[in-house]
Tab-separated table of N, CA and C in Angstrom:
chain	number	residue	atom	x	y	z
A	6	MET	N	0.871	-1.394	0.204
A	6	MET	CA	0.169	0.042	-0.216
A	6	MET	C	0.877	1.036	0.260
A	7	MET	N	0.272	1.956	-0.858
A	7	MET	CA	1.262	3.307	-1.032
A	7	MET	C	1.012	3.997	0.317
A	8	SER	N	1.726	4.787	0.576
A	8	SER	CA	1.841	5.999	1.935
A	8	SER	C	1.045	7.177	1.345
A	9	PRO	N	0.127	7.698	2.070
A	9	PRO	CA	-0.591	9.004	1.837
A	9	PRO	C	0.162	9.932	1.245
A	10	ILE	N	1.162	10.604	2.066
A	10	ILE	CA	2.440	11.392	1.959
A	10	ILE	C	2.920	11.108	0.273
A	11	PHE	N	3.608	9.929	0.083
A	11	PHE	CA	4.016	9.498	-1.359
A	11	PHE	C	3.058	9.651	-2.513
A	12	PHE	N	1.696	9.288	-2.022
A	12	PHE	CA	0.581	9.736	-2.979
A	12	PHE	C	0.152	11.042	-3.120
A	13	ASN	N	0.434	12.389	-2.407
A	13	ASN	CA	0.007	13.340	-2.571
A	13	ASN	C	1.174	13.809	-3.226
A	14	LEU	N	2.420	13.515	-3.201
A	14	LEU	CA	3.566	14.113	-4.034
A	14	LEU	C	3.492	13.819	-5.102
A	15	ILE	N	2.923	12.609	-5.491
A	15	ILE	CA	2.954	12.086	-7.079
A	15	ILE	C	1.610	12.932	-7.771
A	16	VAL	N	0.784	13.129	-7.002
A	16	VAL	CA	-0.637	13.631	-7.266
A	16	VAL	C	-0.645	15.265	-7.446
A	17	ASN	N	0.213	15.698	-6.567
A	17	ASN	CA	0.115	17.519	-6.561
A	17	ASN	C	1.331	17.672	-7.448
A	18	ASN	N	2.470	16.949	-8.138
A	18	ASN	CA	3.279	17.431	-8.846
A	18	ASN	C	2.825	16.949	-10.443
A	19	PHE	N	1.777	16.321	-10.594
A	19	PHE	CA	1.148	15.680	-11.979
A	19	PHE	C	1.180	17.092	-12.714
A	20	LEU	N	1.409	17.093	-14.148
A	20	LEU	CA	1.326	17.713	-14.983
A	20	LEU	C	-0.054	18.750	-15.252
A	21	GLU	N	-0.908	17.874	-15.114
A	21	GLU	CA	-2.342	18.058	-15.057
A	21	GLU	C	-2.885	18.201	-13.687
A	22	HIS	N	-4.077	19.365	-13.771
A	22	HIS	CA	-4.301	19.593	-12.758
A	22	HIS	C	-5.767	18.788	-12.715
A	23	ILE	N	-5.972	18.336	-11.380
A	23	ILE	CA	-7.096	17.240	-11.189
A	23	ILE	C	-8.094	17.838	-9.944
A	24	PHE	N	-9.497	17.633	-10.762
A	24	PHE	CA	-10.636	17.906	-9.803
A	24	PHE	C	-11.409	16.743	-10.074
A	25	VAL	N	-12.280	16.506	-9.039
A	25	VAL	CA	-12.875	15.234	-8.561
A	25	VAL	C	-14.301	15.987	-8.059
A	26	LEU	N	-15.332	15.604	-8.753
A	26	LEU	CA	-16.760	16.194	-8.326
A	26	LEU	C	-17.606	14.951	-8.281
A	27	ASN	N	-18.361	14.742	-7.246
A	27	ASN	CA	-19.348	13.876	-6.960
A	27	ASN	C	-20.682	14.144	-7.953
A	28	GLU	N	-21.607	13.108	-7.845
A	28	GLU	CA	-22.668	13.664	-8.871
A	28	GLU	C	-23.450	14.783	-8.219
A	29	THR	N	-23.474	15.349	-7.507
A	29	THR	CA	-24.284	16.900	-7.349
A	29	THR	C	-23.067	18.004	-7.841
A	30	LEU	N	-21.927	17.477	-8.323
A	30	LEU	CA	-20.916	18.676	-9.073
A	30	LEU	C	-20.402	19.236	-8.069
A	31	GLU	N	-20.488	19.098	-6.584
A	31	GLU	CA	-19.628	19.286	-5.448
A	31	GLU	C	-17.968	18.963	-5.880
A	32	ILE	N	-17.119	19.930	-5.492
A	32	ILE	CA	-15.627	19.672	-5.723
A	32	ILE	C	-15.490	18.657	-4.394
A	33	ILE	N	-14.869	17.359	-4.477
A	33	ILE	CA	-14.432	16.603	-3.451
A	33	ILE	C	-12.963	16.430	-3.244
A	34	PHE	N	-12.360	16.746	-4.526
A	34	PHE	CA	-10.888	16.854	-4.511
A	34	PHE	C	-10.214	17.501	-5.264
A	35	GLN	N	-9.533	18.314	-5.075
A	35	GLN	CA	-8.468	19.155	-6.145
A	35	GLN	C	-6.925	19.127	-5.810
A	36	THR	N	-6.125	19.077	-6.682
A	36	THR	CA	-4.758	18.981	-6.561
A	36	THR	C	-4.432	20.541	-6.129
A	37	GLU	N	-3.453	20.373	-5.238
A	37	GLU	CA	-3.106	21.970	-4.362
A	37	GLU	C	-2.610	22.792	-5.325
A	38	ASN	N	-2.198	22.346	-6.627
A	38	ASN	CA	-1.415	23.430	-7.466
A	38	ASN	C	-2.620	23.634	-8.287
A	39	SER	N	-3.669	23.661	-8.233
A	39	SER	CA	-4.378	24.261	-9.118
A	39	SER	C	-4.429	25.824	-9.158
A	40	HIS	N	-3.945	26.545	-8.441
A	40	HIS	CA	-3.750	27.720	-8.540
A	40	HIS	C	-3.002	28.557	-9.188
A	41	SER	N	-2.125	27.138	-9.852
A	41	SER	CA	-1.048	27.870	-10.674
A	41	SER	C	-1.615	27.772	-12.012
A	42	LEU	N	-2.726	27.447	-12.529
A	42	LEU	CA	-3.190	27.246	-13.693
A	42	LEU	C	-4.549	28.088	-13.811
A	43	LEU	N	-5.125	28.692	-12.407
A	43	LEU	CA	-6.211	29.328	-12.921
A	43	LEU	C	-6.557	30.785	-12.030
A	44	GLY	N	-5.119	30.492	-11.284
A	44	GLY	CA	-4.914	32.283	-10.754
A	44	GLY	C	-5.687	31.890	-9.035
A	45	TYR	N	-7.118	31.075	-8.928
A	45	TYR	CA	-7.736	31.220	-7.872
A	45	TYR	C	-7.098	30.055	-6.787
A	46	ASP	N	-7.645	30.499	-5.498
A	46	ASP	CA	-6.849	29.552	-4.625
A	46	ASP	C	-7.981	28.464	-4.521
A	47	PRO	N	-7.646	27.150	-4.057
A	47	PRO	CA	-8.651	26.294	-3.953
A	47	PRO	C	-9.922	26.282	-3.325
A	48	ASN	N	-9.974	27.148	-2.306
A	48	ASN	CA	-11.460	27.562	-1.949
A	48	ASN	C	-12.169	28.434	-2.845
A	49	GLU	N	-11.553	29.323	-3.360
A	49	GLU	CA	-12.308	30.141	-4.377
A	49	GLU	C	-13.129	29.460	-5.410
A	50	ILE	N	-12.149	28.454	-6.104
A	50	ILE	CA	-12.434	27.322	-7.089
A	50	ILE	C	-13.671	26.626	-6.700
A	51	LYS	N	-13.565	26.046	-5.153
A	51	LYS	CA	-14.633	25.395	-4.787
A	51	LYS	C	-15.944	25.993	-4.587
A	52	LYS	N	-15.967	27.558	-4.126
A	52	LYS	CA	-17.132	28.437	-3.755
A	52	LYS	C	-17.665	28.677	-5.024
A	53	GLU	N	-17.000	28.878	-6.455
A	53	GLU	CA	-17.007	29.427	-7.493
A	53	GLU	C	-17.822	28.317	-8.127
A	54	GLY	N	-17.361	26.641	-7.881
A	54	GLY	CA	-17.849	25.583	-8.704
A	54	GLY	C	-16.934	25.346	-10.401
A	55	LEU	N	-16.865	24.066	-10.680
A	55	LEU	CA	-15.577	24.037	-11.566
A	55	LEU	C	-16.620	24.696	-12.876
A	56	LYS	N	-17.833	24.223	-13.130
A	56	LYS	CA	-18.841	24.627	-13.896
A	56	LYS	C	-18.719	25.896	-14.248
A	57	ASN	N	-18.836	26.704	-13.393
A	57	ASN	CA	-19.046	28.022	-13.551
A	57	ASN	C	-17.954	28.810	-13.956
A	58	LEU	N	-16.552	27.967	-14.254
A	58	LEU	CA	-15.440	28.920	-14.695
A	58	LEU	C	-15.592	28.398	-16.184
A	59	PHE	N	-16.060	27.690	-16.535
A	59	PHE	CA	-16.024	27.582	-18.594
A	59	PHE	C	-16.944	29.034	-18.878
A	60	VAL	N	-16.095	29.883	-19.895
A	60	VAL	CA	-17.260	31.063	-20.434
A	60	VAL	C	-17.511	30.639	-21.810
A	61	ASN	N	-17.453	29.989	-22.494
A	61	ASN	CA	-18.051	29.873	-23.646
A	61	ASN	C	-19.237	29.556	-23.720
A	62	LYS	N	-20.416	30.196	-24.059
A	62	LYS	CA	-21.706	30.319	-23.972
A	62	LYS	C	-22.471	29.171	-24.266
A	63	HIS	N	-21.401	28.426	-25.670
A	63	HIS	CA	-22.304	27.447	-26.523
A	63	HIS	C	-21.690	25.969	-25.986
A	64	PHE	N	-20.647	26.102	-24.791
A	64	PHE	CA	-20.333	24.892	-24.191
A	64	PHE	C	-21.398	24.442	-23.148
A	65	SER	N	-21.794	23.330	-23.287
A	65	SER	CA	-22.702	22.988	-22.454
A	65	SER	C	-22.101	21.848	-21.328
A	66	PHE	N	-21.791	22.031	-20.303
A	66	PHE	CA	-21.074	21.234	-18.875
A	66	PHE	C	-21.731	20.189	-18.719
A	67	SER	N	-23.197	20.200	-18.690
A	67	SER	CA	-23.948	18.896	-18.527
A	67	SER	C	-23.911	18.216	-19.666
A	68	ASP	N	-23.812	18.440	-20.956
A	68	ASP	CA	-23.725	17.716	-22.413
A	68	ASP	C	-22.212	16.596	-22.263
A	69	ALA	N	-21.328	17.598	-21.597
A	69	ALA	CA	-19.972	17.060	-21.342
A	69	ALA	C	-19.711	15.906	-20.340
A	70	LEU	N	-20.393	16.057	-19.349
A	70	LEU	CA	-20.841	15.109	-18.199
A	70	LEU	C	-21.760	14.022	-18.776
A	71	ALA	N	-22.823	14.158	-19.372
A	71	ALA	CA	-23.270	13.084	-19.832
A	71	ALA	C	-22.633	12.098	-21.011
A	72	LYS	N	-22.170	12.897	-21.772
A	72	LYS	CA	-20.963	11.947	-22.516
A	72	LYS	C	-20.114	11.173	-21.628
A	73	SER	N	-19.460	11.611	-20.635
A	73	SER	CA	-18.469	10.991	-20.198
A	73	SER	C	-19.114	9.708	-19.438
A	74	LYS	N	-20.092	10.089	-18.802
A	74	LYS	CA	-21.220	9.118	-18.200
A	74	LYS	C	-21.436	8.191	-19.118
A	75	LYS	N	-21.949	8.233	-20.203
A	75	LYS	CA	-22.097	7.118	-21.281
A	75	LYS	C	-21.178	6.711	-21.478
A	76	GLN	N	-19.942	7.261	-22.351
A	76	GLN	CA	-18.653	6.652	-23.132
A	76	GLN	C	-17.639	6.293	-21.937
A	77	GLY	N	-17.930	6.522	-20.706
A	77	GLY	CA	-16.527	6.600	-19.712
A	77	GLY	C	-15.589	7.334	-19.910
A	78	GLU	N	-15.647	8.579	-20.918
A	78	GLU	CA	-14.700	9.687	-20.956
A	78	GLU	C	-14.979	10.441	-22.102
A	79	TYR	N	-14.669	11.851	-21.857
A	79	TYR	CA	-14.692	12.958	-22.754
A	79	TYR	C	-13.710	13.833	-22.757
A	80	PHE	N	-13.349	14.200	-24.016
A	80	PHE	CA	-11.936	14.902	-24.289
A	80	PHE	C	-12.667	16.461	-24.981
A	81	GLY	N	-11.842	17.739	-24.576
A	81	GLY	CA	-12.442	18.801	-25.079
A	81	GLY	C	-11.232	19.710	-25.044
A	82	THR	N	-11.399	21.278	-25.931
A	82	THR	CA	-10.575	22.236	-25.244
A	82	THR	C	-11.711	23.280	-25.110
A	83	GLU	N	-11.678	23.965	-24.266
A	83	GLU	CA	-12.359	25.281	-23.838
A	83	GLU	C	-11.634	26.586	-23.418
A	84	ASN	N	-12.439	27.752	-23.276
A	84	ASN	CA	-11.724	28.857	-22.459
A	84	ASN	C	-12.497	28.763	-21.170
A	85	ILE	N	-11.471	28.999	-20.214
A	85	ILE	CA	-11.947	29.106	-18.525
A	85	ILE	C	-11.426	30.195	-17.819
A	86	LYS	N	-12.054	31.024	-16.906
A	86	LYS	CA	-11.587	32.081	-16.228
A	86	LYS	C	-10.374	31.811	-15.514
A	87	HIS	N	-9.695	32.689	-15.536
A	87	HIS	CA	-8.472	33.065	-14.758
A	87	HIS	C	-8.640	34.069	-13.895
A	88	LYS	N	-7.848	34.134	-12.908
A	88	LYS	CA	-8.193	35.133	-11.912
A	88	LYS	C	-7.538	36.353	-12.525
A	89	THR	N	-6.204	36.419	-12.880
A	89	THR	CA	-5.870	37.735	-13.490
A	89	THR	C	-5.712	38.037	-14.616
A	90	LYS	N	-6.305	36.749	-15.516
A	90	LYS	CA	-6.614	37.263	-17.194
A	90	LYS	C	-7.738	37.266	-17.146
A	91	LYS	N	-8.207	37.563	-18.597
A	91	LYS	CA	-9.559	37.491	-19.155
A	91	LYS	C	-10.179	35.983	-18.789
A	92	TYR	N	-9.039	35.076	-19.595
A	92	TYR	CA	-9.423	33.787	-19.838
A	92	TYR	C	-7.973	33.135	-20.157
A	93	ILE	N	-7.967	31.668	-19.940
A	93	ILE	CA	-7.082	30.839	-20.706
A	93	ILE	C	-7.470	29.858	-21.338
A	94	ASN	N	-7.098	29.077	-22.510
A	94	ASN	CA	-7.248	27.814	-23.286
A	94	ASN	C	-7.083	26.762	-22.498
A	95	ILE	N	-7.772	25.807	-22.075
A	95	ILE	CA	-7.349	24.328	-21.537
A	95	ILE	C	-7.861	23.097	-22.313
A	96	ALA	N	-7.087	22.566	-22.283
A	96	ALA	CA	-7.373	20.940	-22.919
A	96	ALA	C	-7.694	20.272	-21.534
A	97	PHE	N	-9.108	19.350	-21.808
A	97	PHE	CA	-9.683	19.001	-20.371
A	97	PHE	C	-9.929	17.453	-21.068
A	98	ARG	N	-10.023	16.092	-20.105
A	98	ARG	CA	-10.395	15.253	-20.201
A	98	ARG	C	-11.216	14.715	-18.815
A	99	ILE	N	-12.473	14.478	-19.103
A	99	ILE	CA	-13.790	13.817	-17.837
A	99	ILE	C	-13.505	12.444	-18.071
A	100	LEU	N	-13.509	11.669	-16.669
A	100	LEU	CA	-13.852	10.547	-16.789
A	100	LEU	C	-14.558	10.084	-15.805
A	101	TYR	N	-15.587	9.094	-15.936
A	101	TYR	CA	-16.788	8.678	-14.924
A	101	TYR	C	-16.441	7.701	-14.405
A	102	GLN	N	-16.406	7.528	-13.299
A	102	GLN	CA	-16.476	6.215	-12.548
A	102	GLN	C	-17.282	6.065	-11.722
A	103	LYS	N	-17.885	5.087	-11.140
A	103	LYS	CA	-18.865	4.415	-9.886
A	103	LYS	C	-17.761	4.105	-8.921
A	104	ASN	N	-18.115	4.481	-7.309
A	104	ASN	CA	-17.329	3.769	-6.560
A	104	ASN	C	-18.328	2.613	-6.138
A	105	PRO	N	-17.185	1.405	-6.137
A	105	PRO	CA	-17.861	0.134	-5.597
A	105	PRO	C	-18.366	-0.095	-4.518
A	106	GLU	N	-18.039	0.769	-3.626
A	106	GLU	CA	-18.130	0.695	-2.197
A	106	GLU	C	-19.610	1.362	-1.815
A	107	THR	N	-19.778	2.603	-2.523
A	107	THR	CA	-20.695	3.684	-2.539
A	107	THR	C	-21.684	3.196	-3.267
A	108	ASN	N	-21.439	2.828	-4.635
A	108	ASN	CA	-22.422	3.167	-5.948
A	108	ASN	C	-22.649	4.156	-6.160
A	109	LYS	N	-21.457	5.327	-5.806
A	109	LYS	CA	-21.955	6.600	-6.299
A	109	LYS	C	-20.999	6.962	-7.427
A	110	GLY	N	-21.409	7.676	-8.304
A	110	GLY	CA	-20.650	8.037	-9.246
A	110	GLY	C	-19.533	9.319	-8.754
A	111	MET	N	-18.453	9.416	-9.570
A	111	MET	CA	-17.560	10.778	-9.426
A	111	MET	C	-16.901	10.941	-10.891
A	112	PHE	N	-17.210	12.091	-11.102
A	112	PHE	CA	-16.494	12.944	-12.378
A	112	PHE	C	-14.951	13.298	-12.102
A	113	ILE	N	-14.087	12.811	-12.729
A	113	ILE	CA	-12.672	13.344	-12.660
A	113	ILE	C	-12.191	14.196	-14.168
A	114	PHE	N	-11.989	14.862	-13.313
A	114	PHE	CA	-11.407	16.402	-14.552
A	114	PHE	C	-9.830	16.124	-14.629
A	115	TYR	N	-9.108	16.061	-15.795
A	115	TYR	CA	-7.643	16.352	-16.154
A	115	TYR	C	-7.791	17.825	-16.727
A	116	LEU	N	-7.250	18.863	-16.211
A	116	LEU	CA	-7.031	19.972	-16.734
A	116	LEU	C	-5.601	20.724	-17.040
A	117	GLN	N	-5.275	20.854	-18.027
A	117	GLN	CA	-3.714	21.309	-19.031
A	117	GLN	C	-3.771	22.586	-19.482
A	118	ASP	N	-3.193	23.634	-19.550
A	118	ASP	CA	-3.073	24.697	-20.006
A	118	ASP	C	-2.725	24.286	-21.593
A	119	ASN	N	-3.483	25.018	-22.439
A	119	ASN	CA	-3.429	24.452	-24.023
A	119	ASN	C	-2.746	26.061	-24.634
A	120	THR	N	-2.507	27.066	-23.990
A	120	THR	CA	-1.984	27.880	-24.299
A	120	THR	C	-0.806	27.972	-25.568
A	121	LYS	N	0.008	27.423	-24.795
A	121	LYS	CA	1.443	27.084	-25.883
A	121	LYS	C	1.150	26.370	-27.008
A	122	GLN	N	0.223	25.337	-27.265
A	122	GLN	CA	-0.210	24.821	-28.256
A	122	GLN	C	-0.746	25.518	-29.605
A	123	ASN	N	-1.759	26.101	-28.826
A	123	ASN	CA	-2.423	27.352	-29.759
A	123	ASN	C	-1.636	28.051	-30.139
A	124	LEU	N	-0.553	28.738	-29.530
A	124	LEU	CA	0.551	29.878	-30.319
A	124	LEU	C	1.230	28.858	-31.086
A	125	ILE	N	1.712	27.848	-30.842
A	125	ILE	CA	2.452	27.114	-31.768
A	125	ILE	C	1.594	26.613	-33.168
A	126	ARG	N	0.455	26.434	-33.412
A	126	ARG	CA	-0.513	26.259	-34.172
A	126	ARG	C	-1.018	27.440	-34.863
A	127	LYS	N	-1.049	28.769	-34.223
A	127	LYS	CA	-1.212	29.737	-35.055
A	127	LYS	C	0.237	30.144	-35.854
A	128	ASP	N	1.128	30.216	-35.063
A	128	ASP	CA	2.925	30.427	-35.741
A	128	ASP	C	3.177	29.260	-37.278
A	129	VAL	N	2.256	28.218	-37.155
A	129	VAL	CA	2.395	27.508	-38.037
A	129	VAL	C	1.572	27.604	-39.141
A	130	ILE	N	0.711	28.092	-38.848
A	130	ILE	CA	-0.515	28.528	-39.970
A	130	ILE	C	-0.110	29.871	-40.317
A	131	LYS	N	0.487	31.075	-39.765
A	131	LYS	CA	1.651	31.757	-40.458
A	131	LYS	C	2.402	31.749	-41.364
A	132	LYS	N	3.387	30.740	-41.277
A	132	LYS	CA	4.224	30.154	-41.796
A	132	LYS	C	4.037	29.344	-43.214
A	133	SER	N	2.689	29.068	-43.065
A	133	SER	CA	2.183	28.288	-44.364
A	133	SER	C	1.583	29.106	-45.084
């Protein structure tokens, strides 16, 4: 069995930022370094709710969750609020998993800053 200290070291230094939501969309876990991506401290993110951080009016948070629930996972890129900037572009992955002990579902979000990839893509388009 892995020690909790070692587990936290691995998770909190992972390149992606992890959020776990229960079926009522309450954040029940988030990596400690999520503020480095979004600019908000963990309590501000918990208060705001992950759903409210997505800025695209045409993006349906509930549709993304439904697709992840049906297919087991869902991928996408969207703009998300940042505390010091207007927004940042993120790539995200949503996994849905049922807890066998409680039979309740959880949504696991992996978020990664997509800004560099967008800049590289724009630069390649300009050059071509």
